[in-house]
Coordinates of C-alpha atoms in Angstrom, one line a residue:
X1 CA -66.9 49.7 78.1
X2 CA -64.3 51.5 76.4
X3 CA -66.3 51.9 72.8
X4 CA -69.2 53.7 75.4
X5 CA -66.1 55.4 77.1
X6 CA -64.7 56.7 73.3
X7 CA -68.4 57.7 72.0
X8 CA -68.9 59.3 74.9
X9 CA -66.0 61.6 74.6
X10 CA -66.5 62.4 70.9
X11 CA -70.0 63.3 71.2
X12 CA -68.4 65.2 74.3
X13 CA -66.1 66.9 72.4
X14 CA -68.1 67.6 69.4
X15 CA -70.6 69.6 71.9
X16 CA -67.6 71.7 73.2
X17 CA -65.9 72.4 69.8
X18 CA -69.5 73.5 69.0
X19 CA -69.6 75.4 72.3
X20 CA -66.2 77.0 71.6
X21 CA -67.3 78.0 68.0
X22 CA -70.7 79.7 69.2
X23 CA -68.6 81.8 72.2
X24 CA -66.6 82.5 68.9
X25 CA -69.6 83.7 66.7
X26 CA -70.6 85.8 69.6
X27 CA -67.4 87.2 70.4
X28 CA -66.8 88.0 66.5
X29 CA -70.5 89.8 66.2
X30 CA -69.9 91.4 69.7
X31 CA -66.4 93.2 68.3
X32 CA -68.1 93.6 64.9
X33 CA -70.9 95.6 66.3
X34 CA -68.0 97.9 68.4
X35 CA -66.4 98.1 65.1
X36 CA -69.4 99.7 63.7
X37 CA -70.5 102.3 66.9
X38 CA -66.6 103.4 66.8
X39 CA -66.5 103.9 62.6
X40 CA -69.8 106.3 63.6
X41 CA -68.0 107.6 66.4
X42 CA -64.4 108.6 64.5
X43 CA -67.1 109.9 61.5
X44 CA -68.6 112.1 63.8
X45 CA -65.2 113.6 64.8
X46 CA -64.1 113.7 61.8
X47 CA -67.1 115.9 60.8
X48 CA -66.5 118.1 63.9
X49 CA -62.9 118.3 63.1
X50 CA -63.8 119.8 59.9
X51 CA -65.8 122.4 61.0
X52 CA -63.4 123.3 63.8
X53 CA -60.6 123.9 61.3
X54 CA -62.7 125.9 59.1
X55 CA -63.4 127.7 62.5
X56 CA -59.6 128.3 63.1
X57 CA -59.3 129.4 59.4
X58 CA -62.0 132.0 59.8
X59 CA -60.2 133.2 63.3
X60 CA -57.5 133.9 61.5
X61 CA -58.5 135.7 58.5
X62 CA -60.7 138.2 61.3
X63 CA -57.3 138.1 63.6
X64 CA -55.5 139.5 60.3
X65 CA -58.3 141.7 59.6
X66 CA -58.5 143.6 62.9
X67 CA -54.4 143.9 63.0
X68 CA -54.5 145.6 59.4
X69 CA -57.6 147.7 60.9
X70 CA -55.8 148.8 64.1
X71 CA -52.1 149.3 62.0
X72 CA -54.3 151.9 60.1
X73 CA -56.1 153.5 62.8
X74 CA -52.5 153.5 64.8
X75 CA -51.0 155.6 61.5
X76 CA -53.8 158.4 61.8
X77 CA -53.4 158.6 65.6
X78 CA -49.5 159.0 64.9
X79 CA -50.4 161.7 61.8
X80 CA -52.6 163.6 64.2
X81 CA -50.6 163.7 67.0
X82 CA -47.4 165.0 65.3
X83 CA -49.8 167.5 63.0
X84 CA -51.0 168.7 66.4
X85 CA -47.8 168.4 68.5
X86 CA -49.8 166.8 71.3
X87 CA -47.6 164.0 72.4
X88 CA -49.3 160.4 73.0
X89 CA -49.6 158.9 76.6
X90 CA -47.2 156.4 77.4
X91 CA -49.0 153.1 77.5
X92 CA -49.6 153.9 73.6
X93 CA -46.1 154.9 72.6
X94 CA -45.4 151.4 74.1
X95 CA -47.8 149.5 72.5
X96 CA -47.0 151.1 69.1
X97 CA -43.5 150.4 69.8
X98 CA -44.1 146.5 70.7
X99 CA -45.7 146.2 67.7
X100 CA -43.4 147.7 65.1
X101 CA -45.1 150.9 64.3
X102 CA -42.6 153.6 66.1
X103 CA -39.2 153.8 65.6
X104 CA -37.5 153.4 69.0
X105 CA -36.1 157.1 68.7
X106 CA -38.1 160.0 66.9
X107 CA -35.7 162.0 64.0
X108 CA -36.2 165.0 65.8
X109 CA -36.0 163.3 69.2
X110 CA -39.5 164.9 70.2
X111 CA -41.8 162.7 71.5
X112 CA -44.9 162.0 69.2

């Protein structure tokens, strides 16, 4: 009875090594597929961040653009205004002044 009782558990355990080893397979071709859908997923962001840094670099350059645009238009204002004598509103003497383009005091101590 023992030789039944020892082929009996072999045979047993050969089944569950083979069961172990296909819950194995599966679970290896299971995290092999999420392997894949997350390479295609980090692709796809790395696409997107691409195009949003190009988009950040484009910002800029236009940011840069309209400042040198509006420096320029803020020197004519201040050429008119003192060829003219007529003195600019606050809000505008203040936002020349925060950005650097009007001395704190006038030479002459007149306001532009």
């Amino acid at each position: 009875m023992s030789k039944q009782t020892s082929e009996q558990r072999t045979h047993c355990d050969t089944g569950n090594g083979a069961n172990r080893i296909d819950r194995l397979l599966t679970e290896l071709r299971s995290q092999s597929s999420e392997l894949e859908r997350l390479h295609a997923i980090y692709e796809e962001l790395e696409t997107r961040n691409g195009l949003l840094h190009n988009e950040v670099l484009r910002l800029k350059r236009a940011q840069r653009t309209n400042v040198q645009d509006f420096a320029r238009v803020a020197a004519v204002l201040l050429q008119i205004s003192r060829a003219k004598g007529i003195a600019l509103d606050s809000v505008t003497l203040d936002i020349l002044r925060r950005r650097g383009w009007l001395p704190t005091r006038n030479r002459a101590g007149v306001r532009p």
